[in-house]
XYZ file of C-alpha atoms in Angstrom:
642
model
C 81.867 105.254 110.562
C 80.034 103.839 107.582
C 77.699 100.873 107.262
C 77.248 99.438 103.807
C 74.715 96.915 102.641
C 71.550 98.792 103.611
C 69.462 101.273 101.677
C 67.276 102.556 104.535
C 68.041 102.566 108.266
C 66.151 103.775 111.346
C 68.250 105.098 114.244
C 66.418 104.989 117.586
C 67.580 106.385 120.910
C 66.609 108.266 124.020
C 67.240 111.881 124.891
C 70.958 112.782 124.691
C 71.762 109.204 123.690
C 73.913 110.251 120.737
C 71.439 109.033 118.136
C 71.743 112.105 115.903
C 75.549 112.044 115.963
C 75.489 108.330 115.102
C 73.072 108.909 112.217
C 75.269 111.710 110.896
C 78.299 109.396 111.014
C 76.470 106.911 108.775
C 76.291 109.429 105.942
C 79.571 111.247 106.616
C 81.240 109.714 103.559
C 78.477 110.626 101.105
C 79.554 113.350 98.651
C 76.274 115.239 99.204
C 73.568 114.877 101.841
C 70.074 116.359 101.936
C 69.194 117.011 105.580
C 65.426 116.940 106.154
C 64.525 118.912 109.280
C 61.089 118.069 110.656
C 60.837 120.170 113.814
C 59.269 123.610 113.955
C 61.377 126.610 114.929
C 61.792 127.242 118.630
C 59.439 129.740 120.281
C 60.925 133.113 121.087
C 60.804 132.412 124.848
C 62.484 128.973 124.670
C 66.221 129.694 124.524
C 67.187 126.153 125.532
C 65.307 124.576 122.640
C 66.740 127.167 120.268
C 70.230 126.236 121.469
C 69.562 122.572 120.720
C 68.460 123.374 117.184
C 71.499 125.608 116.708
C 73.813 122.804 117.833
C 72.276 120.470 115.252
C 72.746 123.072 112.521
C 76.365 123.725 113.523
C 77.283 120.047 113.125
C 76.136 119.875 109.502
C 78.913 120.210 106.910
C 78.654 123.095 104.496
C 78.216 120.668 101.608
C 74.876 119.469 103.030
C 71.605 121.014 101.938
C 68.663 121.438 104.302
C 64.984 120.958 103.591
C 62.271 121.663 106.171
C 58.881 119.960 106.353
C 57.464 121.549 109.507
C 54.893 123.560 107.537
C 53.290 120.399 106.147
C 54.180 117.093 107.869
C 52.550 115.110 105.054
C 55.212 116.438 102.681
C 57.883 114.249 104.328
C 56.578 111.173 102.504
C 56.713 113.052 99.192
C 60.321 114.145 99.804
C 61.398 110.576 100.546
C 59.463 109.046 97.665
C 60.861 111.508 95.104
C 64.529 111.089 96.106
C 66.735 109.649 93.378
C 69.068 106.633 93.608
C 72.177 108.842 93.731
C 70.935 110.897 96.694
C 71.497 110.498 100.431
C 68.803 111.721 102.848
C 69.024 112.220 106.616
C 65.673 112.807 108.350
C 65.995 114.169 111.897
C 63.712 113.384 113.531
C 60.361 111.585 113.606
C 59.638 112.936 117.084
C 59.499 116.457 115.712
C 57.472 115.195 112.780
C 54.857 113.606 115.070
C 54.759 116.780 117.195
C 53.902 118.871 114.152
C 51.473 116.200 112.930
C 49.514 116.385 116.201
C 49.488 120.174 116.218
C 45.892 121.468 116.199
C 46.759 123.496 113.123
C 47.039 120.239 111.173
C 43.948 118.577 112.650
C 41.581 116.984 112.064
C 43.542 114.463 110.017
C 43.881 110.725 109.616
C 47.189 110.249 111.448
C 47.156 106.500 110.840
C 46.955 107.015 107.093
C 49.740 109.614 107.220
C 52.034 107.193 109.068
C 51.175 104.470 106.551
C 52.055 106.824 103.694
C 55.412 107.559 105.326
C 56.178 103.843 105.772
C 55.279 103.145 102.144
C 57.566 105.963 100.985
C 60.431 104.579 103.097
C 59.877 101.060 101.749
C 60.025 102.262 98.142
C 62.777 104.857 98.597
C 65.471 104.667 95.908
C 67.924 106.885 97.806
C 70.093 106.023 100.769
C 67.919 107.062 103.691
C 68.682 107.485 107.405
C 65.834 108.367 109.767
C 66.285 109.388 113.417
C 63.549 108.913 116.014
C 63.227 109.033 119.816
C 62.526 105.709 121.510
C 59.726 106.498 123.968
C 58.510 102.986 124.690
C 60.720 102.507 127.765
C 59.290 105.352 129.860
C 56.219 105.516 132.052
C 52.812 106.106 130.488
C 52.322 109.898 130.411
C 49.754 111.310 132.807
C 48.301 113.831 130.353
C 46.077 113.088 127.356
C 48.401 115.018 125.022
C 51.433 113.122 126.299
C 49.702 109.785 125.771
C 48.628 110.826 122.262
C 52.247 111.713 121.418
C 53.774 108.469 122.700
C 51.090 106.389 121.016
C 51.526 108.148 117.671
C 55.329 108.058 117.808
C 55.332 104.408 118.866
C 53.094 103.526 115.926
C 55.309 105.555 113.562
C 58.470 103.883 114.849
C 56.996 100.408 114.384
C 55.797 101.150 110.868
C 59.058 102.757 109.761
C 61.173 100.051 111.405
C 59.233 97.425 109.500
C 59.868 99.300 106.246
C 63.608 99.879 106.799
C 66.395 97.502 105.862
C 68.147 98.016 109.199
C 67.307 99.376 112.658
C 69.829 100.440 115.310
C 69.252 101.471 118.938
C 71.713 103.974 120.420
C 72.088 103.893 124.204
C 74.661 106.101 125.966
C 76.474 106.561 122.665
C 76.689 102.810 122.012
C 74.936 101.330 118.974
C 73.104 97.998 119.084
C 71.809 96.739 115.737
C 68.278 95.364 116.119
C 67.506 94.564 112.505
C 68.805 92.454 110.919
C 68.970 90.383 114.078
C 71.473 87.901 115.369
C 71.974 84.675 113.395
C 69.449 81.955 113.929
C 70.434 78.431 114.933
C 70.783 76.097 111.998
C 73.707 75.555 109.691
C 76.948 75.999 111.611
C 80.644 75.807 110.812
C 82.245 72.373 110.701
C 85.227 73.313 112.833
C 86.909 72.572 116.091
C 87.164 75.143 118.839
C 84.891 78.054 119.680
C 82.289 79.225 117.237
C 82.948 82.487 115.382
C 81.499 85.615 116.921
C 78.765 87.528 115.195
C 78.763 91.304 114.871
C 76.901 91.534 118.159
C 79.580 89.550 119.976
C 77.391 86.466 120.465
C 78.884 83.127 119.430
C 77.193 81.560 116.464
C 75.034 78.520 117.180
C 76.794 75.196 117.402
C 75.603 71.771 116.461
C 75.669 69.275 113.664
C 76.228 70.328 110.096
C 75.808 68.741 106.726
C 78.411 70.963 105.022
C 81.463 69.134 103.650
C 84.816 69.749 105.286
C 86.090 71.393 102.117
C 83.833 74.354 102.837
C 85.902 75.368 105.866
C 89.089 76.478 104.161
C 89.005 80.247 104.590
C 90.701 82.079 107.406
C 88.732 84.147 109.884
C 89.556 87.608 111.088
C 90.948 86.176 114.284
C 92.956 83.554 112.439
C 90.631 80.580 112.903
C 88.855 78.611 110.191
C 85.454 79.730 109.021
C 82.789 77.328 107.930
C 79.486 77.483 106.071
C 77.415 79.734 108.304
C 77.819 82.649 105.967
C 74.124 83.017 105.239
C 73.289 83.537 108.898
C 76.494 85.476 109.517
C 76.289 87.919 106.670
C 79.083 86.723 104.380
C 78.670 85.519 100.801
C 76.084 82.811 100.346
C 75.576 80.194 97.654
C 73.366 81.609 94.934
C 71.222 78.486 94.985
C 70.726 78.659 98.746
C 69.317 82.181 99.036
C 65.503 82.083 99.251
C 63.465 84.494 97.211
C 62.968 87.785 98.994
C 65.490 86.970 101.717
C 66.409 89.911 103.893
C 69.904 91.307 104.150
C 71.782 89.140 106.638
C 73.503 90.354 109.790
C 77.195 91.140 109.302
C 79.916 89.149 111.000
C 83.672 88.927 111.036
C 83.440 85.499 109.352
C 85.147 85.667 105.991
C 83.585 84.539 102.716
C 84.746 81.286 101.128
C 85.186 81.879 97.424
C 86.684 78.471 96.634
C 83.320 76.793 97.153
C 81.386 78.886 94.646
C 79.905 81.267 97.221
C 78.718 84.661 96.094
C 80.246 87.963 97.195
C 77.337 90.134 98.298
C 76.707 93.658 99.636
C 77.063 94.316 103.336
C 79.970 92.004 104.113
C 81.607 92.832 107.428
C 85.361 92.497 106.934
C 88.207 93.435 109.284
C 89.201 97.021 110.002
C 92.762 98.192 110.675
C 93.774 98.652 114.307
C 92.158 101.911 115.387
C 94.642 102.480 118.222
C 98.000 101.539 116.643
C 97.895 104.300 114.020
C 97.422 107.235 116.435
C 99.945 105.696 118.827
C 102.524 105.527 116.039
C 101.947 109.183 115.133
C 102.289 110.200 118.781
C 105.505 108.195 119.030
C 106.991 110.077 116.062
C 106.849 113.285 118.079
C 109.222 111.752 120.658
C 111.943 110.616 118.212
C 115.375 112.236 118.093
C 115.005 114.027 114.753
C 116.948 117.270 114.180
C 114.272 118.854 111.984
C 110.505 119.074 112.057
C 110.078 115.383 111.307
C 108.530 113.405 108.473
C 105.930 115.957 107.428
C 103.163 114.543 105.251
C 104.892 111.164 105.251
C 103.779 110.677 108.843
C 100.602 109.353 107.276
C 102.387 106.337 105.847
C 103.639 105.476 109.340
C 100.119 105.728 110.740
C 98.736 103.626 107.880
C 101.398 100.930 108.263
C 100.917 100.890 112.044
C 97.148 100.452 111.733
C 97.389 97.721 109.104
C 100.173 95.881 110.957
C 98.585 96.340 114.381
C 101.679 97.822 116.060
C 102.876 101.319 116.960
C 106.317 100.494 115.505
C 105.533 99.156 112.014
C 108.220 97.463 109.955
C 109.049 98.419 106.353
C 107.171 96.344 103.801
C 109.362 93.448 102.790
C 107.632 91.312 100.191
C 105.719 93.422 97.641
C 103.664 92.115 94.724
C 102.402 94.145 91.769
C 99.135 92.964 90.234
C 98.997 94.400 86.707
C 95.524 93.868 85.264
C 95.295 93.622 81.487
C 91.891 93.758 79.840
C 90.791 96.068 77.028
C 87.539 98.023 76.799
C 86.023 98.021 73.332
C 84.140 100.816 71.647
C 84.561 104.530 72.183
C 86.214 104.055 75.572
C 89.446 103.078 73.796
C 89.400 105.973 71.303
C 92.938 107.172 70.635
C 94.578 103.981 71.912
C 97.141 102.296 69.683
C 96.031 98.822 68.625
C 97.971 96.141 70.443
C 99.807 98.584 72.719
C 98.247 97.281 75.935
C 99.088 93.694 74.992
C 102.681 94.745 74.267
C 102.951 96.341 77.712
C 101.615 93.184 79.322
C 104.095 90.986 77.427
C 106.889 93.357 78.347
C 106.052 93.117 82.051
C 105.891 89.314 81.869
C 109.300 89.178 80.189
C 110.900 91.375 82.835
C 111.493 94.348 80.545
C 110.393 97.963 80.654
C 109.976 100.557 83.381
C 107.751 98.455 85.626
C 110.038 95.413 85.531
C 113.164 97.489 86.181
C 111.631 99.262 89.169
C 110.317 95.950 90.473
C 113.795 94.443 90.271
C 115.342 97.384 92.112
C 112.761 97.260 94.899
C 112.642 93.474 95.172
C 108.990 93.286 94.138
C 107.473 90.603 91.946
C 105.101 91.388 89.076
C 102.055 89.289 88.245
C 100.236 90.121 85.011
C 96.568 89.142 85.217
C 94.389 88.748 82.126
C 90.870 90.071 82.776
C 87.747 89.705 80.601
C 87.514 91.994 77.593
C 84.742 94.539 78.151
C 82.045 95.118 75.535
C 81.317 98.670 74.276
C 79.526 100.173 77.260
C 77.695 102.729 75.127
C 75.875 99.901 73.327
C 75.523 97.066 75.846
C 76.639 95.949 79.315
C 80.405 95.664 79.584
C 80.067 92.256 81.281
C 77.357 89.722 81.987
C 76.269 89.043 85.543
C 78.069 85.692 85.493
C 81.281 87.351 84.344
C 81.067 89.866 87.182
C 80.682 87.110 89.779
C 83.617 85.186 88.312
C 85.800 88.308 88.125
C 85.102 89.185 91.764
C 86.016 85.679 92.854
C 89.159 85.709 90.711
C 90.272 88.982 92.279
C 89.586 87.670 95.771
C 91.612 84.562 94.952
C 94.554 86.672 93.796
C 94.627 88.452 97.150
C 94.354 85.135 98.990
C 97.297 83.729 97.030
C 99.387 86.805 97.785
C 98.649 86.604 101.508
C 99.452 82.883 101.564
C 102.773 83.630 99.833
C 103.777 86.037 102.610
C 103.269 89.252 100.640
C 103.213 92.347 102.882
C 101.915 94.905 100.373
C 99.965 94.686 97.119
C 100.326 97.275 94.357
C 97.297 97.449 92.079
C 97.592 98.771 88.524
C 96.147 98.215 85.042
C 97.365 98.533 81.464
C 94.296 97.889 79.292
C 92.955 100.165 76.575
C 90.005 102.332 77.613
C 90.534 102.000 81.364
C 90.350 105.770 81.918
C 86.896 106.004 80.327
C 85.618 102.995 82.275
C 86.832 104.535 85.546
C 85.197 107.848 84.620
C 81.900 106.060 83.996
C 82.114 104.332 87.375
C 82.788 107.655 89.115
C 79.884 109.287 87.307
C 77.581 106.487 88.456
C 78.811 106.249 92.062
C 79.760 109.836 92.902
C 77.645 111.882 90.489
C 80.739 113.208 88.711
C 80.568 115.012 85.390
C 82.376 112.990 82.737
C 84.472 115.823 81.234
C 85.682 116.744 84.729
C 87.080 113.287 85.532
C 88.234 112.024 82.129
C 91.884 112.882 81.514
C 93.150 114.173 78.209
C 94.289 111.699 75.563
C 98.019 111.971 74.854
C 99.446 110.313 71.745
C 102.712 108.376 71.576
C 104.400 111.517 70.220
C 103.265 113.570 73.222
C 100.495 115.479 71.445
C 97.005 115.962 72.921
C 94.268 114.270 70.877
C 91.114 116.287 71.576
C 89.043 114.341 69.054
C 89.777 111.039 70.808
C 88.972 112.623 74.173
C 85.592 113.775 72.872
C 84.815 110.293 71.548
C 85.603 108.846 74.971
C 83.357 111.424 76.646
C 80.576 110.574 74.206
C 80.933 106.858 74.958
C 80.614 107.460 78.699
C 77.698 109.853 78.143
C 75.840 107.328 76.008
C 76.527 104.535 78.509
C 75.130 106.618 81.363
C 72.077 107.465 79.277
C 71.556 103.804 78.389
C 71.676 102.833 82.086
C 69.805 105.849 83.481
C 66.997 103.644 84.837
C 69.237 100.735 85.856
C 70.024 99.968 89.502
C 73.212 101.462 90.872
C 74.287 98.546 93.040
C 77.942 97.543 93.061
C 77.519 94.564 90.744
C 75.197 96.507 88.454
C 77.816 99.235 88.013
C 80.524 96.653 87.326
C 78.380 94.855 84.753
C 77.079 97.912 82.942
C 80.100 100.230 83.086
C 83.145 98.959 84.968
C 84.135 95.939 82.963
C 86.582 93.136 83.623
C 89.582 94.950 85.057
C 87.538 97.045 87.502
C 85.616 93.934 88.605
C 88.795 91.926 89.232
C 90.340 94.910 91.033
C 87.263 95.114 93.269
C 87.653 91.458 94.163
C 91.331 92.047 94.949
C 90.448 94.844 97.372
C 87.828 92.717 99.118
C 90.113 89.694 99.391
C 93.002 91.816 100.631
C 90.758 93.382 103.259
C 89.661 89.950 104.420
C 93.302 88.918 104.827
C 94.398 92.231 106.385
C 96.700 92.937 103.461
C 97.283 96.621 102.569
C 96.969 97.721 98.942
C 98.671 100.659 97.246
C 96.430 102.002 94.498
C 98.016 103.330 91.327
C 95.727 104.761 88.691
C 92.031 105.182 87.892
C 91.143 101.469 87.814
C 92.193 100.991 91.447
C 90.283 104.003 92.747
C 87.223 103.062 90.677
C 87.315 99.618 92.283
C 87.596 101.233 95.703
C 84.487 103.295 94.955
C 82.541 100.178 93.974
C 83.791 98.168 96.963
C 82.083 100.554 99.395
C 78.732 98.881 98.791
C 80.198 95.401 99.191
C 82.377 96.011 102.246
C 82.840 99.533 103.561
C 86.018 98.505 105.356
C 88.005 97.980 102.127
C 88.993 101.611 101.620
C 90.697 101.704 105.021
C 93.268 99.174 103.751
C 94.131 101.313 100.713
C 97.056 103.693 100.299
C 97.480 106.249 97.526
C 101.061 107.295 96.815
C 100.451 109.926 94.100
C 97.411 111.133 92.148
C 99.495 111.535 88.934
C 97.509 114.664 88.129
C 94.656 112.403 86.992
C 91.272 114.093 87.601
C 89.508 110.766 88.220
C 92.043 109.780 90.855
C 91.763 113.204 92.488
C 87.983 113.019 92.784
C 87.864 109.410 93.958
C 90.580 110.080 96.530
C 88.534 112.979 97.891
C 85.372 110.878 98.139
C 87.213 107.913 99.671
C 89.157 110.039 102.129
C 92.527 108.953 100.677
C 95.117 111.720 100.781
C 97.974 111.155 98.310
C 101.309 110.975 100.088
C 103.133 112.808 97.298
C 102.286 115.361 94.632
C 104.967 114.863 91.992
C 102.697 113.954 89.040
C 104.504 110.727 88.215
C 103.228 109.125 85.001
C 105.406 106.080 84.397
C 102.501 103.683 83.926
C 100.241 102.126 86.518
C 102.193 100.071 89.023
C 105.484 101.762 88.102
C 104.452 105.023 89.793
C 103.921 103.222 93.086
C 107.206 101.323 92.830
C 109.072 104.563 92.153
C 108.053 105.950 95.559
C 108.270 102.629 97.413
C 111.936 103.064 98.479
C 111.083 106.417 100.065
C 108.165 104.897 101.978
C 110.321 102.020 103.147
C 112.971 104.467 104.352
C 110.373 106.398 106.306
C 109.149 103.237 108.033
C 112.703 102.102 108.762
C 113.564 105.458 110.336
C 110.394 105.520 112.398
C 111.144 102.049 113.742
C 114.861 102.516 114.441
C 115.342 106.080 115.694
C 115.784 106.483 119.454
C 113.718 108.776 121.599
C 114.797 112.385 122.024
C 116.686 112.879 125.315
C 114.858 114.858 127.919
C 116.003 118.488 128.435
C 118.911 118.643 130.851
C 119.138 114.863 131.018
C 121.736 112.440 129.758
C 121.884 111.472 126.125
C 123.975 109.738 123.550
C 125.900 112.881 122.610
C 128.294 112.660 125.538
C 127.177 115.955 127.120
C 125.808 114.360 130.276
C 127.532 114.441 133.641
C 128.843 110.909 133.462
C 126.009 109.253 135.349
C 124.435 106.094 133.961
C 121.025 104.701 134.662
C 121.398 101.791 137.076
C 121.532 98.420 135.358
C 121.811 99.907 131.868
C 124.754 98.836 129.770
C 125.595 101.029 126.777
C 127.415 99.912 123.684
C 129.389 103.160 123.350
C 132.622 103.436 125.348
C 133.304 106.537 127.402
C 136.127 108.401 125.658
C 136.197 111.390 128.010
C 139.548 112.304 129.558
C 139.738 111.667 133.288
C 139.730 114.819 135.365
C 143.159 115.669 136.884
C 143.577 114.857 140.522
C 143.155 117.914 142.688
C 143.648 118.684 146.299
C 141.807 116.670 148.832
C 138.504 117.638 150.297
C 138.502 120.811 152.367
C 135.491 119.846 154.407
C 136.025 118.853 158.007
C 133.414 116.103 157.602
C 134.799 112.562 157.303
C 135.316 111.427 153.725
C 133.004 108.638 152.554
C 133.151 106.339 149.603
C 130.584 107.184 146.896
C 127.645 104.805 146.643
C 125.613 104.413 143.444
C 121.782 104.387 143.524
C 121.670 100.591 143.620
C 123.448 100.560 146.958
C 126.798 99.222 145.647
C 130.040 101.009 146.467
C 131.516 102.791 143.482
C 135.100 101.923 144.399
């Protein structure tokens, strides 16, 4: 599980409530995590406590690093305050921290001031921060002075930290209830008929009069109903002019943003997820099919993906497919080694129905839509886009996905053909995943097939200089798009968000698509679950992003036919897999009847088969030798066989 839109979150819960496991799930997708352990080591005579600590250590992935603050509880605030914007911290837990704080070895001390220092560090933390703490306020008042001192100190710490955090969640019996931000407040409501949309907590939004025009209720909700103008209270995009200064992050909801009314796409949107049950059910069903070999192998994943995104255990092959080919050049060193005018020629070729992409599209019955995106300024010298251009590009991308869904498209293929796209994607990966530029920037190959090392070095230098120029800039999704990503990555991000809102799967093809998927995590963490990666092409940026996003390429054939064309080349295979999975019958049970004619001639009552019985009748033999009276055979339904 991942929750995007917050920077700091406090996870509360009772003993054995599952609070630590839930907190760990919040940071499971981070490339690196610094685990801050606050509790002191278990005494030698306390095996049970030692076992608890060992269980916590065993759950941590090997990629996590651990830092302990038990020797000096005041150091926890310093660790949090010094964390950088690209780091992820998990502090577990404040109960152990308060225990060490109250230890006589650390007294006398001003505990109130120490708690205040911790809250201030949390409030100003630049990293993503998850803190775990026991909720002790629901128990009886302890009977001992030490017990009362602990509950009082921990209660004060929880209140201070909760006030400083962006979000607070209470875990009870493994179930999470988000306390902050709270449920929507009564006020502006959708102008719609029927029941009000549900918030993330399952409570219907407030109903009543509204002053919003009817035109603001044109989007489609996750459940298929119209969504109105309650996006501010519900957590969707809000009008830029309507957001008060210093407004807190709003509670998420399944209500979809309305981009046609000038609303702003913002971090923390809660968009639909694929069906969590249909995918596993489809994979389980594959094991029962009558296949002579071992089955579909790695291509089982495409069946699970299609099942989850279609909401059925027997998904159908994708019928209508649309390729969105984004064309927008990146100026400056990012385009070093690119032939002038080559990207525009490729775009014109695709529009005219010529070239590899158009031929593959014709063979697979897909349509190609070439989309012109804003030209990106040299990122080493200035922001690639302005803030206004980013907002417009996101809305344009969302609109493209909306148009595709309205046209009955079943699958989007996302590619790009602009100059400098590889360098822009590498810069985005460096900013969002901490990647080293040379490790994710592919080699530059000339039209004659030669490797141009000088052009590759100029591209690396452009990304390096851009990262240096923005080293103190925020790393929010829109900031990354404006400073580094540029027009095509911004439009692609909008496409992913809009497709997620409309439950439309997207096949990514190339570095621009995966870079957009990386950026979309901070806007709507659900977007990556609607993405499919057919082949990594041998591109280092695609490999890294796929690993971070949890997208396993279906094939490893290193296709390099141009973005969009690679996906269409494997589309017939994927369609065949889905058609087989939907049409094959179940494997007959051992010793039972089947379609191969080796059964004993019995038929299931009431079942009519399409295949005639071509078996020769058995020759008549002598009559029965038994002395019992002969009876006419009766089938299981009670009817006489004669």
